[in-house]
Amino acid sequence: MSVRALLTLTCAGQFMVLLDNTIVGAALPDMQQRLHTGLTGLQWIVDAYVLLVAMLLLSGGVFADRFGRRRVFLAGVVVFTAASVVCSLAPSIGWLIAGRVLQGIGAAALSPASLALLVAAHPAPGERVRAIGLWAGFSGIGLAAGPLAGGILVEAFGWPAIFLVNVPIGAVLLLAGLRVLGESRNPSAPPIDVPGTVLSVAGVGAATYGLIEGGSRGWTSPVILGSFAAGLVLLAAFVVVEGRVSTPMLPLRLFRQRLFTVSNTAMVVVGFALMGSSFFFSQFFVYVQGTSILVAGLRTLPASLAMVIVSPYAGRLAARYGFRVVVSIGLALAGLGLLALGFVHADTGYGNVWWRLAVAGIGFALTMSPLTGASIQAVSPQEGGLASGVSSTTRQIGAVLGVAVLGAIVHTRESGGASFESGLNSAFLAAGAMTLACAVFTGLWLTTARTPRGVRADQSGGQAISEPPLTASPRQPTS
């Protein structure tokens, strides 16, 4: 098996997953019009996918280690591609949401398995770091390509085209993967935590239902109050189960480390503010400023491009100045950018809008890699992969809540007689205020009291900085 071919395949798989994250946002206005749905329907189109990715990501990595990384990768490609066809042919909002659920399941298998294959093929630490850097950089292009590709496809063919674009990519991945990928697994991988996985999906799903549907059904309606109550009970049961099973999907003991707890709390806020605000970017340009969907896609590019350009440097900055300094500055920039977006209006010229998107994008880019690095450093080297998986999961959970909560703010403002523009301003201001508060939180608490063996203390920020142990999945992979 060619290592270069494996790198190409795994990068292409992750590219397809990340492309889907941003390309859907560009198509939301067209979906709303053609499917005759409201803001609640659009929230479900996004959150149905993100919820499944968030709750199955950790299990997907363990599944790949246990049952074969090649097998799980190809299965993820098949499910994701087939689900994309279901989405493109969906005659109603219900079918589209069902297709998005299937896409989330496929992505939760494909993404960790792709990295697991890559890590297993590069046992030398130096080669592994370079390979993962290429994997992250190339696949990250999907984030920047999404708004532009979505705008072009929707303008030319309508929203179904954004899902059909996955079909040829998936077909090539499947055919090439069957030919060139070799199988690898970890024979000592732990069993899947089925109770924990089911309880986490049900608990977060129930809470998300209440947040999304509360604006239309009424916050005090029995159904909404019942969904919140069910969510609390299920999540409490999840905590109890995770504390008792021998191989939990989320070992609660990790949260005894302050650095781990603070970094993952901040990652929830990052996911909340980033995904919750970007959900409205294209809608702002289309519905408030009256642009076409293509122009809206182009105008959202400063945020995603800033993230792609700045992200590779975030880890280096954290190694030099410390997690606390870089993360707190990043959160402050992101918060200020979102607050500034809260004051844009229908007549605000684009020359006075793009820089606000760019500042927010730069800020978020400075936070994600260092927060993952801080989470990894808080645990033992053997648990680095698990810590990385938890960091990704907390970001996705924040994304689910961000779309739900900020959407609820807009819906509530509109129900009170305010315009959609005013609702958006309130949502951006809320996201910005929360992000700034988190900057203060990390500035005070994102430190570690001790320096583990083999790690040098960074003098500038009070943190311990080390080479991040980049692994593939929640458990250390073996070939």
Tab-separated table of C-alpha atoms in Angstrom:
chain	number	residue	atom	x	y	z
A	1	MET	CA	0.000	0.000	0.000
A	2	SER	CA	1.363	3.404	-0.958
A	3	VAL	CA	1.618	5.772	1.987
A	4	ARG	CA	0.997	8.678	-0.384
A	5	ALA	CA	-2.196	7.030	-1.658
A	6	LEU	CA	-3.378	6.460	1.909
A	7	LEU	CA	-2.697	10.090	2.787
A	8	THR	CA	-4.637	11.239	-0.275
A	9	LEU	CA	-7.627	9.031	0.545
A	10	THR	CA	-7.816	9.992	4.207
A	11	CYS	CA	-7.476	13.693	3.366
A	12	ALA	CA	-10.225	13.421	0.752
A	13	GLY	CA	-12.522	11.705	3.236
A	14	GLN	CA	-12.066	14.388	5.859
A	15	PHE	CA	-12.367	17.071	3.160
A	16	MET	CA	-15.808	15.725	2.252
A	17	VAL	CA	-16.939	15.813	5.886
A	18	LEU	CA	-15.675	19.359	6.509
A	19	LEU	CA	-17.042	20.616	3.195
A	20	ASP	CA	-20.485	19.509	4.348
A	21	ASN	CA	-20.138	21.618	7.502
A	22	THR	CA	-20.009	24.904	5.602
A	23	ILE	CA	-21.663	24.183	2.272
A	24	VAL	CA	-25.037	23.583	3.948
A	25	GLY	CA	-24.982	27.029	5.545
A	26	ALA	CA	-24.820	28.655	2.121
A	27	ALA	CA	-27.893	26.715	0.971
A	28	LEU	CA	-30.156	27.411	3.964
A	29	PRO	CA	-32.026	30.357	2.370
A	30	ASP	CA	-32.846	28.270	-0.715
A	31	MET	CA	-33.933	25.331	1.458
A	32	GLN	CA	-36.226	27.605	3.442
A	33	GLN	CA	-37.909	28.861	0.290
A	34	ARG	CA	-38.226	25.594	-1.643
A	35	LEU	CA	-39.127	23.369	1.310
A	36	HIS	CA	-41.526	25.951	2.781
A	37	THR	CA	-39.998	25.730	6.232
A	38	GLY	CA	-39.178	28.264	8.909
A	39	LEU	CA	-36.234	28.945	11.166
A	40	THR	CA	-37.023	25.862	13.279
A	41	GLY	CA	-36.737	23.601	10.244
A	42	LEU	CA	-33.393	25.129	9.281
A	43	GLN	CA	-32.103	24.554	12.800
A	44	TRP	CA	-33.000	20.879	12.571
A	45	ILE	CA	-31.291	20.544	9.177
A	46	VAL	CA	-28.035	21.620	10.817
A	47	ASP	CA	-28.411	20.149	14.301
A	48	ALA	CA	-29.638	16.706	13.196
A	49	TYR	CA	-26.233	16.217	11.583
A	50	VAL	CA	-24.079	17.874	14.248
A	51	LEU	CA	-25.864	16.080	17.101
A	52	LEU	CA	-25.085	12.618	15.713
A	53	VAL	CA	-21.475	13.557	14.972
A	54	ALA	CA	-21.029	14.954	18.483
A	55	MET	CA	-22.475	11.967	20.293
A	56	LEU	CA	-20.978	9.191	18.152
A	57	LEU	CA	-17.491	10.576	17.516
A	58	LEU	CA	-15.847	8.949	20.539
A	59	SER	CA	-17.546	5.611	19.902
A	60	GLY	CA	-16.600	5.796	16.227
A	61	GLY	CA	-12.915	5.945	17.082
A	62	VAL	CA	-13.148	2.961	19.429
A	63	PHE	CA	-15.240	1.081	16.850
A	64	ALA	CA	-12.534	1.624	14.213
A	65	ASP	CA	-9.775	0.402	16.524
A	66	ARG	CA	-11.769	-2.647	17.571
A	67	PHE	CA	-13.312	-3.831	14.290
A	68	GLY	CA	-10.848	-2.542	11.702
A	69	ARG	CA	-10.025	0.972	10.568
A	70	ARG	CA	-10.298	0.213	6.844
A	71	ARG	CA	-13.664	-1.452	7.336
A	72	VAL	CA	-15.096	1.395	9.410
A	73	PHE	CA	-13.662	4.056	7.064
A	74	LEU	CA	-15.242	2.459	3.992
A	75	ALA	CA	-18.516	1.857	5.842
A	76	GLY	CA	-18.549	5.533	6.805
A	77	VAL	CA	-17.961	6.525	3.184
A	78	VAL	CA	-20.860	4.323	2.022
A	79	VAL	CA	-23.277	5.632	4.669
A	80	PHE	CA	-22.283	9.268	4.140
A	81	THR	CA	-22.563	9.006	0.344
A	82	ALA	CA	-25.893	7.142	0.426
A	83	ALA	CA	-27.229	9.661	2.946
A	84	SER	CA	-26.176	12.488	0.634
A	85	VAL	CA	-28.319	10.937	-2.118
A	86	VAL	CA	-31.249	10.717	0.316
A	87	CYS	CA	-30.796	14.391	1.191
A	88	SER	CA	-30.637	15.483	-2.450
A	89	LEU	CA	-33.849	13.594	-3.298
A	90	ALA	CA	-35.725	14.624	-0.147
A	91	PRO	CA	-39.261	15.746	-1.066
A	92	SER	CA	-39.899	17.308	2.342
A	93	ILE	CA	-38.163	18.718	5.385
A	94	GLY	CA	-38.739	15.464	7.269
A	95	TRP	CA	-36.895	13.387	4.681
A	96	LEU	CA	-34.058	15.907	4.564
A	97	ILE	CA	-33.621	15.777	8.346
A	98	ALA	CA	-33.623	11.963	8.210
A	99	GLY	CA	-30.912	12.092	5.556
A	100	ARG	CA	-28.889	14.478	7.705
A	101	VAL	CA	-29.099	12.040	10.624
A	102	LEU	CA	-27.654	9.319	8.384
A	103	GLN	CA	-24.948	11.717	7.207
A	104	GLY	CA	-23.995	12.356	10.827
A	105	ILE	CA	-23.670	8.622	11.489
A	106	GLY	CA	-21.461	8.222	8.422
A	107	ALA	CA	-19.280	11.198	9.363
A	108	ALA	CA	-18.858	9.906	12.940
A	109	ALA	CA	-17.389	6.688	11.488
A	110	LEU	CA	-15.454	8.164	8.571
A	111	SER	CA	-13.639	10.991	10.331
A	112	PRO	CA	-11.938	9.172	13.263
A	113	ALA	CA	-11.232	6.122	11.090
A	114	SER	CA	-9.461	8.257	8.483
A	115	LEU	CA	-7.102	9.670	11.091
A	116	ALA	CA	-6.642	6.242	12.675
A	117	LEU	CA	-5.520	4.813	9.328
A	118	LEU	CA	-3.093	7.682	8.865
A	119	VAL	CA	-1.550	7.339	12.316
A	120	ALA	CA	-1.197	3.561	12.034
A	121	ALA	CA	0.716	4.024	8.754
A	122	HIS	CA	3.154	6.528	10.314
A	123	PRO	CA	4.586	5.000	13.508
A	124	ALA	CA	7.559	7.409	13.651
A	125	PRO	CA	6.574	10.532	15.629
A	126	GLY	CA	8.144	12.991	13.177
A	127	GLU	CA	6.485	11.435	10.140
A	128	ARG	CA	3.205	11.229	12.030
A	129	VAL	CA	3.216	14.933	12.868
A	130	ARG	CA	3.932	15.889	9.257
A	131	ALA	CA	1.252	13.529	7.922
A	132	ILE	CA	-1.387	14.804	10.327
A	133	GLY	CA	-0.407	18.375	9.489
A	134	LEU	CA	-1.050	17.654	5.808
A	135	TRP	CA	-4.294	15.856	6.698
A	136	ALA	CA	-5.549	18.807	8.722
A	137	GLY	CA	-4.371	21.414	6.230
A	138	PHE	CA	-5.736	19.780	3.101
A	139	SER	CA	-9.017	18.710	4.630
A	140	GLY	CA	-9.395	22.165	6.184
A	141	ILE	CA	-9.687	23.573	2.684
A	142	GLY	CA	-13.206	22.162	2.803
A	143	LEU	CA	-14.142	24.784	5.376
A	144	ALA	CA	-13.111	27.617	3.079
A	145	ALA	CA	-14.500	26.008	-0.085
A	146	GLY	CA	-17.959	25.396	1.384
A	147	PRO	CA	-19.515	28.893	1.185
A	148	LEU	CA	-18.262	29.556	-2.348
A	149	ALA	CA	-19.068	26.087	-3.690
A	150	GLY	CA	-22.469	26.193	-2.013
A	151	GLY	CA	-23.298	29.580	-3.493
A	152	ILE	CA	-22.342	28.489	-7.020
A	153	LEU	CA	-24.183	25.166	-6.860
A	154	VAL	CA	-27.348	26.623	-5.341
A	155	GLU	CA	-27.493	29.479	-7.858
A	156	ALA	CA	-27.026	27.083	-10.773
A	157	PHE	CA	-28.973	23.975	-9.702
A	158	GLY	CA	-30.717	24.566	-6.365
A	159	TRP	CA	-29.952	23.208	-2.906
A	160	PRO	CA	-30.031	19.449	-3.799
A	161	ALA	CA	-26.783	19.943	-5.729
A	162	ILE	CA	-24.789	20.595	-2.536
A	163	PHE	CA	-25.423	16.996	-1.495
A	164	LEU	CA	-24.967	15.438	-4.921
A	165	VAL	CA	-21.416	16.806	-5.042
A	166	ASN	CA	-20.559	14.197	-2.378
A	167	VAL	CA	-21.563	11.302	-4.633
A	168	PRO	CA	-18.580	11.292	-7.043
A	169	ILE	CA	-16.183	11.974	-4.161
A	170	GLY	CA	-17.647	9.083	-2.196
A	171	ALA	CA	-17.591	6.724	-5.194
A	172	VAL	CA	-13.913	7.440	-5.866
A	173	LEU	CA	-13.063	7.003	-2.173
A	174	LEU	CA	-14.855	3.661	-2.031
A	175	LEU	CA	-13.315	2.217	-5.201
A	176	ALA	CA	-9.819	3.462	-4.409
A	177	GLY	CA	-10.097	2.432	-0.772
A	178	LEU	CA	-11.029	-1.120	-1.664
A	179	ARG	CA	-7.888	-1.347	-3.795
A	180	VAL	CA	-5.189	0.421	-1.800
A	181	LEU	CA	-6.153	0.491	1.886
A	182	GLY	CA	-4.760	-2.166	4.190
A	183	GLU	CA	-6.553	-3.273	7.327
A	184	SER	CA	-5.297	-2.463	10.823
A	185	ARG	CA	-6.848	-2.700	14.250
A	186	ASN	CA	-6.068	-2.648	17.939
A	187	PRO	CA	-6.766	-6.131	19.355
A	188	SER	CA	-6.816	-4.766	22.896
A	189	ALA	CA	-9.310	-1.996	22.150
A	190	PRO	CA	-12.027	-1.765	24.801
A	191	PRO	CA	-15.636	-2.730	24.120
A	192	ILE	CA	-18.120	-0.115	22.913
A	193	ASP	CA	-19.895	1.720	25.726
A	194	VAL	CA	-23.404	1.143	24.372
A	195	PRO	CA	-25.352	2.449	27.428
A	196	GLY	CA	-23.251	5.609	27.586
A	197	THR	CA	-23.621	6.238	23.858
A	198	VAL	CA	-27.400	5.743	23.894
A	199	LEU	CA	-27.904	7.918	26.989
A	200	SER	CA	-25.733	10.724	25.613
A	201	VAL	CA	-27.566	10.822	22.275
A	202	ALA	CA	-30.972	10.713	23.954
A	203	GLY	CA	-30.105	13.264	26.646
A	204	VAL	CA	-28.556	15.900	24.413
A	205	GLY	CA	-31.217	15.204	21.773
A	206	ALA	CA	-34.047	15.826	24.239
A	207	ALA	CA	-32.502	19.079	25.439
A	208	THR	CA	-31.907	20.188	21.845
A	209	TYR	CA	-35.528	19.448	20.958
A	210	GLY	CA	-36.709	21.701	23.769
A	211	LEU	CA	-34.388	24.532	22.734
A	212	ILE	CA	-35.327	24.400	19.047
A	213	GLU	CA	-39.054	23.811	19.408
A	214	GLY	CA	-39.567	26.043	22.457
A	215	GLY	CA	-39.837	29.203	20.402
A	216	SER	CA	-42.748	27.898	18.316
A	217	ARG	CA	-44.522	25.652	20.841
A	218	GLY	CA	-44.105	27.931	23.847
A	219	TRP	CA	-41.453	27.650	26.533
A	220	THR	CA	-43.962	26.581	29.176
A	221	SER	CA	-45.820	24.015	27.085
A	222	PRO	CA	-45.917	20.470	28.543
A	223	VAL	CA	-43.987	19.034	25.597
A	224	ILE	CA	-41.104	21.498	25.969
A	225	LEU	CA	-40.941	21.240	29.757
A	226	GLY	CA	-41.069	17.469	29.405
A	227	SER	CA	-38.206	17.448	26.903
A	228	PHE	CA	-36.020	19.525	29.227
A	229	ALA	CA	-36.884	17.255	32.148
A	230	ALA	CA	-36.148	14.147	30.091
A	231	GLY	CA	-32.848	15.644	28.965
A	232	LEU	CA	-31.768	16.311	32.546
A	233	VAL	CA	-32.762	12.828	33.717
A	234	LEU	CA	-31.028	11.108	30.801
A	235	LEU	CA	-27.837	13.151	31.201
A	236	ALA	CA	-27.823	12.466	34.937
A	237	ALA	CA	-28.175	8.764	34.159
A	238	PHE	CA	-25.289	9.121	31.687
A	239	VAL	CA	-23.063	10.547	34.438
A	240	VAL	CA	-23.998	7.705	36.792
A	241	VAL	CA	-23.362	5.052	34.141
A	242	GLU	CA	-20.034	6.550	33.083
A	243	GLY	CA	-18.896	6.519	36.689
A	244	ARG	CA	-19.639	2.799	37.099
A	245	VAL	CA	-18.775	1.017	33.850
A	246	SER	CA	-15.248	-0.339	33.447
A	247	THR	CA	-14.633	1.166	30.001
A	248	PRO	CA	-16.676	4.406	29.747
A	249	MET	CA	-16.782	6.393	26.530
A	250	LEU	CA	-16.088	9.485	28.658
A	251	PRO	CA	-13.986	8.763	31.775
A	252	LEU	CA	-15.225	11.316	34.304
A	253	ARG	CA	-11.980	11.107	36.261
A	254	LEU	CA	-10.309	13.173	33.543
A	255	PHE	CA	-12.320	16.172	34.689
A	256	ARG	CA	-10.493	16.149	38.018
A	257	GLN	CA	-7.663	17.857	36.156
A	258	ARG	CA	-8.385	21.577	36.083
A	259	LEU	CA	-6.580	22.098	32.772
A	260	PHE	CA	-8.709	19.393	31.138
A	261	THR	CA	-11.972	20.749	32.563
A	262	VAL	CA	-11.263	24.388	31.711
A	263	SER	CA	-10.058	23.648	28.160
A	264	ASN	CA	-13.115	21.536	27.346
A	265	THR	CA	-15.494	24.052	28.914
A	266	ALA	CA	-13.950	26.720	26.709
A	267	MET	CA	-14.251	24.408	23.699
A	268	VAL	CA	-18.001	24.145	24.294
A	269	VAL	CA	-18.203	27.940	24.144
A	270	VAL	CA	-16.105	28.012	20.959
A	271	GLY	CA	-18.410	25.523	19.259
A	272	PHE	CA	-21.461	27.392	20.557
A	273	ALA	CA	-20.385	30.803	19.295
A	274	LEU	CA	-18.752	29.676	16.044
A	275	MET	CA	-21.456	27.347	14.749
A	276	GLY	CA	-24.328	29.306	16.239
A	277	SER	CA	-23.251	32.560	14.609
A	278	SER	CA	-22.147	31.087	11.259
A	279	PHE	CA	-25.601	29.477	10.978
A	280	PHE	CA	-26.916	33.009	10.365
A	281	PHE	CA	-24.181	34.477	8.143
A	282	SER	CA	-25.757	33.642	4.767
A	283	GLN	CA	-29.236	34.395	6.096
A	284	PHE	CA	-28.093	37.875	7.122
A	285	PHE	CA	-26.778	38.701	3.671
A	286	VAL	CA	-29.786	37.208	1.838
A	287	TYR	CA	-32.696	38.264	4.067
A	288	VAL	CA	-31.366	41.463	5.625
A	289	GLN	CA	-29.118	42.909	2.931
A	290	GLY	CA	-30.958	41.381	-0.037
A	291	THR	CA	-28.039	39.739	-1.848
A	292	SER	CA	-28.163	36.605	-3.971
A	293	ILE	CA	-27.131	33.276	-2.448
A	294	LEU	CA	-23.914	33.284	-4.494
A	295	VAL	CA	-22.963	36.762	-3.294
A	296	ALA	CA	-23.837	35.755	0.265
A	297	GLY	CA	-21.488	32.774	-0.004
A	298	LEU	CA	-18.701	35.014	-1.241
A	299	ARG	CA	-19.301	37.549	1.512
A	300	THR	CA	-18.975	34.959	4.282
A	301	LEU	CA	-15.527	33.905	3.061
A	302	PRO	CA	-13.472	36.257	5.304
A	303	ALA	CA	-14.380	34.220	8.377
A	304	SER	CA	-13.535	30.786	6.948
A	305	LEU	CA	-10.435	31.999	5.078
A	306	ALA	CA	-9.108	33.658	8.230
A	307	MET	CA	-9.515	30.373	10.070
A	308	VAL	CA	-7.735	28.356	7.378
A	309	ILE	CA	-4.838	30.833	7.185
A	310	VAL	CA	-4.323	31.427	10.906
A	311	SER	CA	-5.017	27.927	12.290
A	312	PRO	CA	-1.614	26.435	11.305
A	313	TYR	CA	0.148	29.082	13.392
A	314	ALA	CA	-2.002	28.753	16.516
A	315	GLY	CA	-0.132	25.757	17.891
A	316	ARG	CA	3.247	27.428	17.388
A	317	LEU	CA	2.058	30.554	19.158
A	318	ALA	CA	0.767	28.469	22.049
A	319	ALA	CA	4.115	26.668	22.292
A	320	ARG	CA	5.877	30.019	22.518
A	321	TYR	CA	3.539	32.099	24.661
A	322	GLY	CA	1.444	29.512	26.505
A	323	PHE	CA	-2.085	28.200	26.172
A	324	ARG	CA	-3.603	30.821	28.425
A	325	VAL	CA	-2.281	33.828	26.526
A	326	VAL	CA	-3.126	32.608	23.020
A	327	VAL	CA	-6.543	31.176	23.871
A	328	SER	CA	-7.635	34.217	25.866
A	329	ILE	CA	-6.549	36.614	23.111
A	330	GLY	CA	-8.301	34.437	20.532
A	331	LEU	CA	-11.539	34.348	22.508
A	332	ALA	CA	-11.370	38.105	23.057
A	333	LEU	CA	-10.928	38.725	19.322
A	334	ALA	CA	-13.751	36.330	18.438
A	335	GLY	CA	-16.026	37.937	21.021
A	336	LEU	CA	-15.270	41.451	19.782
A	337	GLY	CA	-15.872	40.377	16.170
A	338	LEU	CA	-19.259	38.894	17.071
A	339	LEU	CA	-20.210	41.955	19.131
A	340	ALA	CA	-19.318	44.122	16.141
A	341	LEU	CA	-21.569	41.945	13.946
A	342	GLY	CA	-24.372	42.693	16.376
A	343	PHE	CA	-24.390	46.295	15.139
A	344	VAL	CA	-24.594	45.701	11.378
A	345	HIS	CA	-27.808	46.620	9.575
A	346	ALA	CA	-29.431	46.378	6.167
A	347	ASP	CA	-27.698	49.545	4.972
A	348	THR	CA	-24.231	48.719	6.367
A	349	GLY	CA	-21.765	48.580	3.474
A	350	TYR	CA	-19.793	45.388	2.984
A	351	GLY	CA	-16.582	47.337	3.486
A	352	ASN	CA	-17.728	47.775	7.073
A	353	VAL	CA	-18.796	44.143	7.487
A	354	TRP	CA	-16.039	41.907	6.153
A	355	TRP	CA	-13.468	42.883	8.760
A	356	ARG	CA	-15.862	41.900	11.549
A	357	LEU	CA	-16.136	38.403	10.058
A	358	ALA	CA	-12.353	38.244	9.653
A	359	VAL	CA	-11.678	39.290	13.263
A	360	ALA	CA	-14.076	36.614	14.521
A	361	GLY	CA	-12.462	34.012	12.253
A	362	ILE	CA	-8.944	34.899	13.416
A	363	GLY	CA	-10.067	34.691	17.024
A	364	PHE	CA	-11.639	31.259	16.656
A	365	ALA	CA	-8.591	30.004	14.735
A	366	LEU	CA	-6.362	30.957	17.658
A	367	THR	CA	-8.421	28.944	20.120
A	368	MET	CA	-9.184	25.490	18.752
A	369	SER	CA	-5.733	23.934	18.309
A	370	PRO	CA	-4.352	25.304	21.622
A	371	LEU	CA	-7.465	24.172	23.506
A	372	THR	CA	-7.052	20.669	22.108
A	373	GLY	CA	-3.363	20.798	23.022
A	374	ALA	CA	-4.217	21.862	26.570
A	375	SER	CA	-6.724	19.019	26.873
A	376	ILE	CA	-4.144	16.502	25.680
A	377	GLN	CA	-1.442	17.835	27.990
A	378	ALA	CA	-3.696	17.473	31.022
A	379	VAL	CA	-3.734	13.670	30.721
A	380	SER	CA	-1.147	10.914	30.462
A	381	PRO	CA	0.496	10.245	27.068
A	382	GLN	CA	-1.465	6.989	26.780
A	383	GLU	CA	-4.733	8.940	26.952
A	384	GLY	CA	-3.780	11.657	24.460
A	385	GLY	CA	-6.049	10.242	21.763
A	386	LEU	CA	-8.972	10.070	24.154
A	387	ALA	CA	-8.407	13.676	25.243
A	388	SER	CA	-8.302	14.810	21.609
A	389	GLY	CA	-11.559	12.973	20.931
A	390	VAL	CA	-13.224	14.542	23.965
A	391	SER	CA	-12.101	17.980	22.784
A	392	SER	CA	-13.692	17.410	19.371
A	393	THR	CA	-16.852	16.113	21.020
A	394	THR	CA	-17.228	19.099	23.347
A	395	ARG	CA	-16.829	21.444	20.396
A	396	GLN	CA	-19.576	19.604	18.532
A	397	ILE	CA	-21.844	19.676	21.587
A	398	GLY	CA	-21.324	23.420	21.765
A	399	ALA	CA	-22.229	23.651	18.073
A	400	VAL	CA	-25.501	21.799	18.657
A	401	LEU	CA	-26.402	24.140	21.514
A	402	GLY	CA	-25.264	27.243	19.622
A	403	VAL	CA	-27.606	26.648	16.684
A	404	ALA	CA	-30.442	25.808	19.085
A	405	VAL	CA	-29.974	28.658	21.583
A	406	LEU	CA	-29.149	31.476	19.150
A	407	GLY	CA	-31.994	30.324	16.934
A	408	ALA	CA	-34.276	30.449	19.969
A	409	ILE	CA	-33.158	34.034	20.642
A	410	VAL	CA	-34.021	35.082	17.098
A	411	HIS	CA	-37.341	33.235	17.183
A	412	THR	CA	-38.288	34.744	20.540
A	413	ARG	CA	-37.459	38.267	19.385
A	414	GLU	CA	-39.554	37.788	16.243
A	415	SER	CA	-42.444	36.400	18.296
A	416	GLY	CA	-42.290	39.592	20.366
A	417	GLY	CA	-42.717	41.739	17.266
A	418	ALA	CA	-39.082	42.487	16.448
A	419	SER	CA	-37.708	42.176	12.927
A	420	PHE	CA	-35.470	39.336	11.772
A	421	GLU	CA	-32.627	41.848	11.617
A	422	SER	CA	-33.105	42.796	15.263
A	423	GLY	CA	-33.250	39.135	16.217
A	424	LEU	CA	-29.939	38.507	14.454
A	425	ASN	CA	-28.350	41.469	16.216
A	426	SER	CA	-29.443	40.049	19.573
A	427	ALA	CA	-28.058	36.612	18.680
A	428	PHE	CA	-24.672	37.989	17.617
A	429	LEU	CA	-24.467	40.142	20.742
A	430	ALA	CA	-25.308	37.161	22.966
A	431	ALA	CA	-22.666	34.997	21.275
A	432	GLY	CA	-20.099	37.784	21.554
A	433	ALA	CA	-20.821	38.426	25.224
A	434	MET	CA	-20.525	34.723	26.065
A	435	THR	CA	-17.239	34.468	24.164
A	436	LEU	CA	-15.773	37.496	25.937
A	437	ALA	CA	-16.832	36.063	29.300
A	438	CYS	CA	-15.055	32.840	28.343
A	439	ALA	CA	-11.908	34.861	27.522
A	440	VAL	CA	-11.905	36.120	31.108
A	441	PHE	CA	-12.542	32.568	32.345
A	442	THR	CA	-9.569	31.106	30.456
A	443	GLY	CA	-7.365	34.043	31.396
A	444	LEU	CA	-7.941	33.193	35.055
A	445	TRP	CA	-8.101	29.404	35.010
A	446	LEU	CA	-6.402	27.935	31.904
A	447	THR	CA	-3.237	27.004	33.795
A	448	THR	CA	-1.747	23.904	35.312
A	449	ALA	CA	-0.217	23.762	38.737
A	450	ARG	CA	2.339	21.117	37.919
A	451	THR	CA	4.661	20.245	35.072
A	452	PRO	CA	4.535	16.604	33.982
A	453	ARG	CA	7.770	14.698	33.463
A	454	GLY	CA	9.377	15.291	30.111
A	455	VAL	CA	7.562	18.577	29.558
A	456	ARG	CA	9.251	21.926	29.790
A	457	ALA	CA	7.576	24.770	31.602
A	458	ASP	CA	6.747	27.735	29.449
A	459	GLN	CA	7.762	30.893	31.238
A	460	SER	CA	5.484	33.272	29.449
A	461	GLY	CA	2.102	31.890	30.322
A	462	GLY	CA	2.513	29.632	33.311
A	463	GLN	CA	1.598	26.560	31.254
A	464	ALA	CA	3.507	23.446	30.403
A	465	ILE	CA	4.124	23.099	26.677
A	466	SER	CA	5.036	19.893	24.917
A	467	GLU	CA	4.852	18.316	21.519
A	468	PRO	CA	1.163	17.387	21.260
A	469	PRO	CA	0.788	13.603	21.102
A	470	LEU	CA	-1.232	13.396	17.929
A	471	THR	CA	-3.173	10.156	17.844
A	472	ALA	CA	-5.977	8.875	15.783
A	473	SER	CA	-8.829	8.017	17.989
A	474	PRO	CA	-9.932	7.870	21.607
A	475	ARG	CA	-7.587	4.940	22.226
A	476	GLN	CA	-3.966	4.709	21.169
A	477	PRO	CA	-3.943	2.821	17.854
A	478	THR	CA	-1.740	-0.107	17.017
A	479	SER	CA	-1.130	-1.600	13.631
